[in-house]
Coordinates of C-alpha atoms and ligand atoms in Angstrom, one line a residue:
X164 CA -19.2 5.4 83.1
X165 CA -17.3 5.8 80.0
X166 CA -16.1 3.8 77.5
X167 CA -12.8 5.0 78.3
X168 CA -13.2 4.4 81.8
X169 CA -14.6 0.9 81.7
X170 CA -12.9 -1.4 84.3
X171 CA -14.7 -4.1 81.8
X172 CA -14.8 -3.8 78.0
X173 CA -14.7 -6.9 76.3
X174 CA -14.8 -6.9 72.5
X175 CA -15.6 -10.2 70.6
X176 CA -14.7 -10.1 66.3
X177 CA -16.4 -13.2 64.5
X178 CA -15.0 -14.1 61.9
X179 CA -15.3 -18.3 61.9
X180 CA -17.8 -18.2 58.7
X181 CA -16.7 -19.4 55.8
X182 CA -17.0 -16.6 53.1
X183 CA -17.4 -18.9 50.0
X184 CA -18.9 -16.3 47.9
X185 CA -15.5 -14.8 47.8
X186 CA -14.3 -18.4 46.1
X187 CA -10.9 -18.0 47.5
X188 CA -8.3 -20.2 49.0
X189 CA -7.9 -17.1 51.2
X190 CA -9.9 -16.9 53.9
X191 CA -12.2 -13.9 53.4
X192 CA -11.4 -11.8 56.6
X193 CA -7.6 -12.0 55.3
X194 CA -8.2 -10.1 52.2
X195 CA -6.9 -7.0 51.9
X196 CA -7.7 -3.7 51.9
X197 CA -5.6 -0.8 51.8
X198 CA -2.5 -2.4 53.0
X199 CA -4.7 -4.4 56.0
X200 CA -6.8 -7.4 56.3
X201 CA -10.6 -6.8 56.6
X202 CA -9.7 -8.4 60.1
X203 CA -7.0 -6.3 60.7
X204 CA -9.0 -3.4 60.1
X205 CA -11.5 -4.7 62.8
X206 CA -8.6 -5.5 65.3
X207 CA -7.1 -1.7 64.7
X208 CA -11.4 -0.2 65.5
X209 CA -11.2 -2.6 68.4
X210 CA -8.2 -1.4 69.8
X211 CA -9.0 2.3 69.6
X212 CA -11.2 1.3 72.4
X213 CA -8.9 0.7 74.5
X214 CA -10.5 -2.5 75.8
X215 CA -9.5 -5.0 78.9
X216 CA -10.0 -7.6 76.3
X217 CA -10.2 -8.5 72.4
X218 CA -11.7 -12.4 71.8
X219 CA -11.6 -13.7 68.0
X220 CA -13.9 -16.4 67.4
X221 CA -12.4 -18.5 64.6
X222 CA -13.5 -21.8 62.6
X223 CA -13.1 -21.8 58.7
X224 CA -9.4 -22.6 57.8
X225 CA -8.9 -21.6 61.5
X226 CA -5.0 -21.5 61.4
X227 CA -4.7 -19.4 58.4
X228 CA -6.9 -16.8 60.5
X229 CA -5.4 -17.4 63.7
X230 CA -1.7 -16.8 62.6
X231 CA -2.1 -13.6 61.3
X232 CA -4.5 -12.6 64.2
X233 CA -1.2 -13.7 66.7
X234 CA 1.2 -11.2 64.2
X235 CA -1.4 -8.6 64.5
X236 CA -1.8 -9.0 68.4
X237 CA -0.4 -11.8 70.5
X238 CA -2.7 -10.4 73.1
X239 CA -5.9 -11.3 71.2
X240 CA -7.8 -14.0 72.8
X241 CA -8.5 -16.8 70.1
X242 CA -12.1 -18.9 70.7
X243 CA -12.3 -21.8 68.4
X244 CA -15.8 -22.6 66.8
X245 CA -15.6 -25.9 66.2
X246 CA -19.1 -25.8 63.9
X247 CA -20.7 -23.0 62.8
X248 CA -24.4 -22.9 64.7
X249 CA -24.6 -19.3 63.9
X250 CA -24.0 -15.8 65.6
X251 CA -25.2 -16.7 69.2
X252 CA -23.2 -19.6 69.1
X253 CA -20.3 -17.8 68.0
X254 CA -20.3 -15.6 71.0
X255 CA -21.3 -18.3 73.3
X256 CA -17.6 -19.5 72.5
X257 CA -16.3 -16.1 73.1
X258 CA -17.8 -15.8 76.2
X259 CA -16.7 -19.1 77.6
X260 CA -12.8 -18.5 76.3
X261 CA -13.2 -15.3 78.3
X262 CA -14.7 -16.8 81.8
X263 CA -16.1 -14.6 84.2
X264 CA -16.3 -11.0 83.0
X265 CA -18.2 -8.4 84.1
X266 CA -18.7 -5.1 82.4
X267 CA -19.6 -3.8 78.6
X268 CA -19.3 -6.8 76.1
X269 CA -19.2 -5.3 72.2
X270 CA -19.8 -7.7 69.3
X271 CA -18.4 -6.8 65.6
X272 CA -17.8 -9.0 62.2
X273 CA -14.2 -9.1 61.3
X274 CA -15.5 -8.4 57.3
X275 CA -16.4 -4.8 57.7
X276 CA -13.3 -2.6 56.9
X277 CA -14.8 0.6 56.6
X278 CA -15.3 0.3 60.7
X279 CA -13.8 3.0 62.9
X280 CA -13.0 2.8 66.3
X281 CA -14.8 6.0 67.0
X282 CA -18.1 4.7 65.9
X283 CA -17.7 1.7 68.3
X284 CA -16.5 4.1 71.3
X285 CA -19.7 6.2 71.0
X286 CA -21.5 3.8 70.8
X287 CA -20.5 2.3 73.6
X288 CA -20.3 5.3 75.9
X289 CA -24.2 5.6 74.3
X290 CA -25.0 1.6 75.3
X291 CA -23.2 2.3 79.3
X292 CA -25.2 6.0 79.5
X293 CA -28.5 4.5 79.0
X294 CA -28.1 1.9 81.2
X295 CA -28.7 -0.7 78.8
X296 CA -28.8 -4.7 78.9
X297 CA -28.5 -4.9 75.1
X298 CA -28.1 -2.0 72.4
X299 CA -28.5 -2.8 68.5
X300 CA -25.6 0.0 66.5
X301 CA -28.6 0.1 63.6
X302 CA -28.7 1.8 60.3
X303 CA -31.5 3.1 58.2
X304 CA -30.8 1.4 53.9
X305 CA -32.5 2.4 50.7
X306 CA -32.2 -1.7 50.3
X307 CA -32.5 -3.6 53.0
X308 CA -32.5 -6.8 51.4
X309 CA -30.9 -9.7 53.9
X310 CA -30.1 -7.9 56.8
X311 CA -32.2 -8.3 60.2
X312 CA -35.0 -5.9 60.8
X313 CA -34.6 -3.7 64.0
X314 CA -38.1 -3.9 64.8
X315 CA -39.7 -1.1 67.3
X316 CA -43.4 -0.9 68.8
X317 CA -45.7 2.0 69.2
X318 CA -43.6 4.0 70.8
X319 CA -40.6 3.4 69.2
X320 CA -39.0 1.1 71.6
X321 CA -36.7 -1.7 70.2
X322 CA -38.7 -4.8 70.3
X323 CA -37.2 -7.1 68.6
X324 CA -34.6 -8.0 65.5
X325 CA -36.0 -10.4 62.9
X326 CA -34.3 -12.1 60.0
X327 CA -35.3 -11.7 56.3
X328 CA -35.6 -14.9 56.2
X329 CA -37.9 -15.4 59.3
X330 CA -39.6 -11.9 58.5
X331 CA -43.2 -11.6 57.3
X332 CA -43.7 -9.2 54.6
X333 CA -44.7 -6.2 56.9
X334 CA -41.3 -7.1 58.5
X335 CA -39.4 -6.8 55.4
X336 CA -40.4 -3.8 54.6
X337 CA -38.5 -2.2 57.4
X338 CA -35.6 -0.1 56.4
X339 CA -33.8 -0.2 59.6
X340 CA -31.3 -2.8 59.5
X341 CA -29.1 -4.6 62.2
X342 CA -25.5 -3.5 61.5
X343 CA -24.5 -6.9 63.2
X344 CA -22.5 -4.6 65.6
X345 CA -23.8 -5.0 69.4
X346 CA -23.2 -4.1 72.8
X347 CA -24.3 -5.9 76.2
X348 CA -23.9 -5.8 79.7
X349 CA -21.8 -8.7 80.5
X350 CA -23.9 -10.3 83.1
X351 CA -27.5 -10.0 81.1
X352 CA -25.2 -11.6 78.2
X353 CA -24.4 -14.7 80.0
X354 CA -27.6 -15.2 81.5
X355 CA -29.3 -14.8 78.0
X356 CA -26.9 -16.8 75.1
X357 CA -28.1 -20.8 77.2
X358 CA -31.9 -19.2 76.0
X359 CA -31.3 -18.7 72.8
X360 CA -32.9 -21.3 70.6
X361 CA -32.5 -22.3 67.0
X362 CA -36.1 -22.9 66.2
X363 CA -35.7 -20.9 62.8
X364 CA -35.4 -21.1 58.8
X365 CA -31.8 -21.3 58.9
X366 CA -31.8 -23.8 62.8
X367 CA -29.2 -21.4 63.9
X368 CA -28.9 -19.8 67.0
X369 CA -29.1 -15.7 66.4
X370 CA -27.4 -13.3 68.8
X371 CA -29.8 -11.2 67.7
X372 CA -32.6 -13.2 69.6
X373 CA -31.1 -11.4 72.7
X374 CA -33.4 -8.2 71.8
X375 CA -36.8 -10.1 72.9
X376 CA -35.2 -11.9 75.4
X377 CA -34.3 -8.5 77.7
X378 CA -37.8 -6.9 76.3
X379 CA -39.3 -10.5 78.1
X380 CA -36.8 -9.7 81.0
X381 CA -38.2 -6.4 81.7
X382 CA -34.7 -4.8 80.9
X383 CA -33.7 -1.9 78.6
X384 CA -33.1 -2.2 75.1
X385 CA -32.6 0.0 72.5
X386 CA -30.7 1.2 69.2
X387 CA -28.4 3.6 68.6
X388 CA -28.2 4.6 64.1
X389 CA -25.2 5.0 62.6
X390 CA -25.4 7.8 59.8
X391 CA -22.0 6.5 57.7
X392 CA -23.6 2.8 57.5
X393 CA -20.9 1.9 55.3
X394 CA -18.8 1.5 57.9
X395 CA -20.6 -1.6 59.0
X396 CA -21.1 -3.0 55.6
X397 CA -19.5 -6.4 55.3
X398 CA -17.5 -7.9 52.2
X399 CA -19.0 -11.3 50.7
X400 CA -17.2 -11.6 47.6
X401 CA -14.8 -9.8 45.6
X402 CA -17.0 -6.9 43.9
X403 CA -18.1 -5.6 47.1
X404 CA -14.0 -6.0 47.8
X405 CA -13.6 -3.4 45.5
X406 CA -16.2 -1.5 45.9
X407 CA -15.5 -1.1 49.8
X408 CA -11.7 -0.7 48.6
X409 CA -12.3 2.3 46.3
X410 CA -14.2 3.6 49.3
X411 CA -12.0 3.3 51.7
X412 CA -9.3 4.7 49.8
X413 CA -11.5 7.6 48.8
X414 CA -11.7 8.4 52.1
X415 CA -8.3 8.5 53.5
X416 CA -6.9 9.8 50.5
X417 CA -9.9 12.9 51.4
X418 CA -8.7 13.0 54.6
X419 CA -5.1 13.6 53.7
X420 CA -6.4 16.4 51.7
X421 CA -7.8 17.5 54.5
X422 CA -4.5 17.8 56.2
X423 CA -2.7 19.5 53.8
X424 CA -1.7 16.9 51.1
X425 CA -2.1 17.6 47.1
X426 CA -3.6 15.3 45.4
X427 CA -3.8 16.0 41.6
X428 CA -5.8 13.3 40.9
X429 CA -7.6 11.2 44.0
X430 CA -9.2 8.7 41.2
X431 CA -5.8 7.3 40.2
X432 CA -4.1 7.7 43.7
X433 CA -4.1 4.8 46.0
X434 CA -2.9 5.4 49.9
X435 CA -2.9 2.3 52.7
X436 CA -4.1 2.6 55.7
X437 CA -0.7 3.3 57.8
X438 CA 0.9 6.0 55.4
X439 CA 2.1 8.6 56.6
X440 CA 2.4 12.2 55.0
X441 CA 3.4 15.3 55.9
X442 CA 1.8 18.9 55.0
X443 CA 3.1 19.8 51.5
X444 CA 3.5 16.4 50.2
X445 CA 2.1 17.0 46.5
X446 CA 1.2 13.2 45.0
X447 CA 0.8 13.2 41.3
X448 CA -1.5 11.1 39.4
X449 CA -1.0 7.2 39.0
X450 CA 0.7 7.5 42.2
X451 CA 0.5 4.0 45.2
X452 CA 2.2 4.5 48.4
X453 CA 1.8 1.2 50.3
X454 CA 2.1 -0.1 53.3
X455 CA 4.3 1.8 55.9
X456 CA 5.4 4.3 53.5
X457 CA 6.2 7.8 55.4
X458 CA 6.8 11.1 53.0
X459 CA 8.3 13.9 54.4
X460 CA 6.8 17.6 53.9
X461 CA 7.6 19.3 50.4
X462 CA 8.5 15.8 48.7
X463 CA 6.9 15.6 45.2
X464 CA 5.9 11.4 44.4
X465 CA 5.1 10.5 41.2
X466 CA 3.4 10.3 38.3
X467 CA 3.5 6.6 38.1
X468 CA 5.2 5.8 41.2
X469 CA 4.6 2.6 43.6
X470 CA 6.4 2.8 47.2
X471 CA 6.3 0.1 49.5
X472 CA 7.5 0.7 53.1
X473 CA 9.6 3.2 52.5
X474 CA 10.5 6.5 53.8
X475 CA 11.0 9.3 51.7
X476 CA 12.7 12.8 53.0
X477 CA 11.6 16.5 52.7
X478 CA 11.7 17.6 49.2
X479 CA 12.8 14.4 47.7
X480 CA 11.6 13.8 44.3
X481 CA 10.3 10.7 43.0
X482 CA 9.4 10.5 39.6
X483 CA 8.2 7.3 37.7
X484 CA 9.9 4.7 39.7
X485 CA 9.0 1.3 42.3
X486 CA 10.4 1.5 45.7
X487 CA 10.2 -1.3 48.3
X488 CA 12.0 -0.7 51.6
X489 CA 14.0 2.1 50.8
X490 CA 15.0 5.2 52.3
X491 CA 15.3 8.0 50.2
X492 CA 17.0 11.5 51.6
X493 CA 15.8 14.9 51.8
X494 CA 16.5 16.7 48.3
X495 CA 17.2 13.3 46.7
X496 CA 15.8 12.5 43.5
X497 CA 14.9 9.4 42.1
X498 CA 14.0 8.5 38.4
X499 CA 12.4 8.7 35.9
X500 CA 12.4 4.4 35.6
X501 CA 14.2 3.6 38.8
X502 CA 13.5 0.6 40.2
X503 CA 15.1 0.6 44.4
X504 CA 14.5 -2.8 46.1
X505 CA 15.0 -3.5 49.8
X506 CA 18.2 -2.1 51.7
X507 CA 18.5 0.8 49.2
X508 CA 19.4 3.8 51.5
X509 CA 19.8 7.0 49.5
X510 CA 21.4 10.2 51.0
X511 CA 20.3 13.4 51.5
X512 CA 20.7 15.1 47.8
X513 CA 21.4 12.1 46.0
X514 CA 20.5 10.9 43.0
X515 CA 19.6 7.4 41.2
X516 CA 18.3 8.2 38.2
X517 CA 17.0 7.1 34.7
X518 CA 17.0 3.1 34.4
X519 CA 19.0 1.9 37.4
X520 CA 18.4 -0.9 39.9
X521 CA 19.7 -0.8 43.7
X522 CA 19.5 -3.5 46.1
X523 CA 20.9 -3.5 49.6
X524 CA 22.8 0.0 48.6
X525 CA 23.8 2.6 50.6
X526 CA 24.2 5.7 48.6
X527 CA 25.9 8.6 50.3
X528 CA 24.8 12.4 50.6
X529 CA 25.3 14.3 47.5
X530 CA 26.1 11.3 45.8
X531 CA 25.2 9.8 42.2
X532 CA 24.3 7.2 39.9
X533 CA 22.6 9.1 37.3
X534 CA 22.2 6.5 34.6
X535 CA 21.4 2.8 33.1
X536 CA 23.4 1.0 36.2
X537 CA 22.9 -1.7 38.5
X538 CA 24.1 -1.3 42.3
X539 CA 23.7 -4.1 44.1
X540 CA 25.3 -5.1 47.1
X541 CA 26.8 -1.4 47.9
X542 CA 28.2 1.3 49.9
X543 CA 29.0 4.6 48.0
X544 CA 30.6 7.4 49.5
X545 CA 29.0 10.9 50.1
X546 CA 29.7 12.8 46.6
X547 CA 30.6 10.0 44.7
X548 CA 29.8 9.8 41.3
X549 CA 29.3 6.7 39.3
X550 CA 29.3 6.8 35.5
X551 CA 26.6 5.7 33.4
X552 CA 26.2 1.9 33.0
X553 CA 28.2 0.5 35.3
X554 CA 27.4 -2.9 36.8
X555 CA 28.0 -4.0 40.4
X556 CA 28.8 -7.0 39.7
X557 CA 27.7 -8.6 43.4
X558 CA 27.1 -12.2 42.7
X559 CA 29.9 -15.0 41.9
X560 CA 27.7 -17.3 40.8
X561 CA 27.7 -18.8 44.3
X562 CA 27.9 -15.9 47.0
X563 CA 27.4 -11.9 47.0
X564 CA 29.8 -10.1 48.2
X565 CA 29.6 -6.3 48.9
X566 CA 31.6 -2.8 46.5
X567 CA 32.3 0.1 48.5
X568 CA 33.3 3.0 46.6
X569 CA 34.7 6.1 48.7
X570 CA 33.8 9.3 49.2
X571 CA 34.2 11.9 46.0
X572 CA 35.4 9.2 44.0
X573 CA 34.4 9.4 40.3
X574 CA 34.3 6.1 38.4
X575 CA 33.9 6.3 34.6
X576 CA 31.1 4.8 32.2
X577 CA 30.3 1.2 31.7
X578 CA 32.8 0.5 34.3
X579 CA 32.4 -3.3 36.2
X580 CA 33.1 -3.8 39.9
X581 CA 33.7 -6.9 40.7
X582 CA 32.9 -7.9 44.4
X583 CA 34.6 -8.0 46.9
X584 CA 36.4 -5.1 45.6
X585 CA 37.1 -1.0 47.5
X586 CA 37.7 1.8 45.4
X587 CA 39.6 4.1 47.8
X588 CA 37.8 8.1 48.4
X589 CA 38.8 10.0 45.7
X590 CA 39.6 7.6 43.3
X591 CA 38.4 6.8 39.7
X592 CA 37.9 4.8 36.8
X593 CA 38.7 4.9 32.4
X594 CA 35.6 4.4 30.6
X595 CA 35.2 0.6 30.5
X596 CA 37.4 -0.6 33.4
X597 CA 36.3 -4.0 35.0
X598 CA 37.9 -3.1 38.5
X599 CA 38.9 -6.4 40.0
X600 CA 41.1 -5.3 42.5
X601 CA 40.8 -2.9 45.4
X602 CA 41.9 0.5 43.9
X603 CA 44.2 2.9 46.4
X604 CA 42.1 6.3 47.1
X605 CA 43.4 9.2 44.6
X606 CA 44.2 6.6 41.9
X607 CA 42.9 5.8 38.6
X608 CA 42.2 2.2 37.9
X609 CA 42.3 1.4 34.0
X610 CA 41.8 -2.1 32.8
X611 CA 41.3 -1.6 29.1
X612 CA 44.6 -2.1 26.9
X613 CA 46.0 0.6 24.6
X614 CA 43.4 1.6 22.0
X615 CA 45.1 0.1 18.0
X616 CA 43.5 1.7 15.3
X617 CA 43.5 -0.6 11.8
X618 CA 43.6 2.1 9.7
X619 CA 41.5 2.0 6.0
X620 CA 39.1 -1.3 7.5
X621 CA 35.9 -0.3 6.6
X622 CA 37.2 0.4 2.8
X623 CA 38.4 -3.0 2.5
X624 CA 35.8 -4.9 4.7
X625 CA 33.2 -2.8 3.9
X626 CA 33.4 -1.9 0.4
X627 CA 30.6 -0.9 -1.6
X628 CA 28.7 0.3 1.5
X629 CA 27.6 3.4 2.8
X630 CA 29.6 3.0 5.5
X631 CA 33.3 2.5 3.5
X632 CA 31.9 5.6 1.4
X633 CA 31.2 8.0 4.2
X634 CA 34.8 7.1 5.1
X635 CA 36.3 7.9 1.6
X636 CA 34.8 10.7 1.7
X637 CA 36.0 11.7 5.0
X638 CA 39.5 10.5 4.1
X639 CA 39.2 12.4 0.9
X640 CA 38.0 15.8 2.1
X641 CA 41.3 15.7 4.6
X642 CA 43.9 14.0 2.3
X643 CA 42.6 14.8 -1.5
X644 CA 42.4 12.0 -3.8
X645 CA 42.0 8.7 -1.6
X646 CA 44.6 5.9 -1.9
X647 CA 43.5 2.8 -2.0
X648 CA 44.5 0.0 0.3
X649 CA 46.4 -1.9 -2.5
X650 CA 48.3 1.9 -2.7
X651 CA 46.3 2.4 -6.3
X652 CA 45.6 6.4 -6.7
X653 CA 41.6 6.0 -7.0
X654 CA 41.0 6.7 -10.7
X655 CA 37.3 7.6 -10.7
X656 CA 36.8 10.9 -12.3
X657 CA 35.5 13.7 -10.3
Ligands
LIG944 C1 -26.2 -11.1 60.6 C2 -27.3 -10.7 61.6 C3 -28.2 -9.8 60.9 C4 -27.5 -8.6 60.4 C5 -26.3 -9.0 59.6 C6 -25.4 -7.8 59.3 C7 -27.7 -12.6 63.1 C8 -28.5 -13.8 63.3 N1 -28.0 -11.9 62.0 O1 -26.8 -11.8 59.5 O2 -29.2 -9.4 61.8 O3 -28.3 -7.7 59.8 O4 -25.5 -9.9 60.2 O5 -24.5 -8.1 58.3 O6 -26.8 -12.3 63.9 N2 -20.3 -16.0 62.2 C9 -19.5 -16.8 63.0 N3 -20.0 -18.0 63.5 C10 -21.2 -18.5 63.1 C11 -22.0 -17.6 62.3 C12 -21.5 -16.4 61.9 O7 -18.4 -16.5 63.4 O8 -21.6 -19.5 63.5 C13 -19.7 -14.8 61.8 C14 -19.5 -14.7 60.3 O9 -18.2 -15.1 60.0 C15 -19.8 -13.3 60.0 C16 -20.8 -12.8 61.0 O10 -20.7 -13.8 62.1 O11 -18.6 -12.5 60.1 C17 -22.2 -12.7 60.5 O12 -22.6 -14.0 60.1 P1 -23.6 -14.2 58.9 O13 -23.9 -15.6 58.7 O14 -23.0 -13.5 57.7 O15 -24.9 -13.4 59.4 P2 -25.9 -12.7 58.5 O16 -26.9 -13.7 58.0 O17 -25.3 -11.8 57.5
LIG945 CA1 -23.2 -11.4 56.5

């Protein structure tokens, strides 16, 4: 029987330990890593294998944990460990939350984010094949300092797993380690975790005591190595984090490679788990797409740009600029400098460029805001084309209210909507205008009075400067001899 095929896969995540090393008031297993928790991570390898069942044993800051394991999966069955008596215990819990199961039963840590739901699958499939009561997922370690020793006899048989702590030196000089990831046939499972003692260094009760028990039983045991033991490495505190982090990303930014992504620089790119790119995406250097992020073939992101669930179209171009929950149209381009917070919705061809904020703006196809602006609160037309520093002015100190500008209209620079307020489709602005009234489509709102020039100023205001002489000289080179402003023919001798 397959994995696949299993009328009875049950897999239990601890994660009820406390992870002080990681001296948080975040519970370890919520940290994250590439856009998911180190138990969300789990939950996702878990769930590739298609299981009947998925228990979470939880204990330390137990509501935190179980809160976000309910948003990740309401279907995940929660165990509560009340105290902490150790790995055996932990399962025992499981076990009991789940009743009467029959079938494969896989255990995993909830701190390994490097796990994939392949490895598990395999070795499952391996664990059902051989027919086995309990199989150890092992790995072979330059350093295996801390870890449990798979320990085999003569001919090579599994014997037993023993602690570094409860090891003797022989022992400890075994380089294959007990991933902590198991797999057991339900019923053996049940009928061992009551005979597991706590007669050990630490008094806890050690799944791993399961090994000796099935040798005593007569029943098969035996371990299957994983070559990438990375992906069963756990995080204790916050430089593995990283470490782990860098690795992970290093790997799915490889595998994007792989399918047809450039990367100029994978060192300074960071990519989250549930990106998605297209073939052709190029992704300059300094470059973070996060979270749900989806890029469309031929779109060019970054240098320098952070996007946060957004979703970016073919052959958009995003230069310089932080995105959060914004879509940005095929052919659109965006920056240098732009900053696009949530609700920003940017047609196909359009532009927001240089130094301008959106928020909750929907930017038609073809149209633009090419310069220094804030758009806030919007709806712009297809074509439009707003002038450079203009405010939408959203907020009345107590409410927002929305601008709509229509399609094709052209508004002028450093023009001010005031909301509530529609400029009509095909209508404009003067340089300047604070539009506080709807403006009929076709027409030209102006709001600035009729320029007044006070001739001569700057030679009487500014006299003596460089400024009142630039002008003299001006007026002089147009006029001959300057007249003063007191009507005096200037007298100076040339
Ligand atoms: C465990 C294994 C060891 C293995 C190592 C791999 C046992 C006895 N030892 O050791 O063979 O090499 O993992 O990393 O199994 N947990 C609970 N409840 C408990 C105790 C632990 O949920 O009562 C959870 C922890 O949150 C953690 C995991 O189980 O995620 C492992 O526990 P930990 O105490 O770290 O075990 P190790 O000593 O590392
Ligand atoms: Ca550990």
């Amino acid at each position: 029987m397959s994995a696949g095929q299993s009328t009875g896969l049950t897999v239990i995540v601890l994660a009820a330990g406390g992870g002080t090393r990681m001296k948080s008031k975040t519970m370890k297993v919520l940290h994250p890593i590439a856009g998911r928790t180190m138990i969300g991570h789990v939950l996702t390898a878990a769930r590739a294998m298609q299981p009947d069942r998925i228990v979470a044993v939880v204990g330390h800051q137990r509501e935190q944990v179980s809160e976000h394991i309910r948003e990740l999966g309401p279907d995940v069955v929660l165990a509560v460990q009340e105290e902490q008596l150790g790995t055996g215990h932990a399962v025992r819990v499981a076990m009991e939350a789940v009743g009467d199961t029959s079938g494969t039963v896989v255990v995993a840590y909830g701190d390994t984010p490097l796990l994939e739901g392949e490895s598990l699958r395999v070795f499952a499939a391996e664990h059902e094949a051989a027919e086995r009561a309990v199989s150890v997922l092992s790995g072979i370690v330059d350093n295996p300092f801390g870890y449990g020793r798979v320990l085999r006899n003569h001919e090579g048989d599994v014997e037993a797993i023993v602690e570094e702590k409860d090891a003797t030196p022989e022992q400890r000089e075994v380089c294959e380690i007990n991933s902590g990831i198991l797999a057991f046939d339900a019923e053996f499972l049940r009928s061992a975790l009551p005979r597991i003692g706590n007669d050990n260094s630490k008094g806890e009760y050690y799944l791993t005591d399961t090994i000796a028990i099935a040798r005593e039983d007569g029943l098969t045991v035996g371990a299957h190595t994983i070559e990438d033991v990375m992906q069963t490495e756990g995080v204790n505190d916050r430089a593995q984090l990283a470490r782990l982090g860098a690795e992970l990303n290093r790997r799915i930014v490889t595998r994007w490679m792989h399918d047809g992504v450039t990367v100029m620089d994978p060192a300074t790119t960071w990519i989250d788990a549930d990106v998605e790119l297209s073939p052709d995406v190029t992704i300059l250097p300094g470059t973070q797409l996060l979270g749900t992020t989806v890029v469309a073939e031929d779109a060019v992101i970054g240098p320098d740009t952070t996007l946060k669930d957004c979703e970016i179209g073919a052959g958009a171009r995003v230069v310089r600029s932080h995105a959060e929950l914004a879509v940005i149209g095929g052919e659109a381009t965006v920056g240098p400098f732009s900053y696009l917070r949530p609700g920003t919705n940017l047609g196909a061809g359009g532009k927001i460029g240089a130094f301008v904020e959106t928020k909750n703006a929907t930017i038609g196809d073809g149209a633009k805001v090419p310069h220094l602006s804030y758009v806030g609160d919007a709806d712009i037309g297809e074509g439009a084309n707003i002038g450079a520093g203009t405010i939408f002015a959203n907020f009345d100190g107590v409410d927002k209210h929305r601008t709509k500008v229509g399609r094709h209209a052209k508004t002028a620079s450093n023009s001010t909507f005031v909301a509530p307020v529609e400029i009509g489709d095909g209508a404009g602005t003067g340089a300047g205008t604070v539009v506080r009234r709807d403006v009929p489509p076709g027409a030209l709102a102006v709001s600035s009075g009729p320029q007044r020039n006070i001739e001569r100023w700057a030679l009487t205001k500014r006299a003596g400067t460089a400024q009142s002489r630039a002008a003299e000289e001006a007026l002089a080179a147009e006029d001959g001899p300057v007249v003063g402003p007191d009507g005096e023919r200037d007298v100076a001798e040339s």
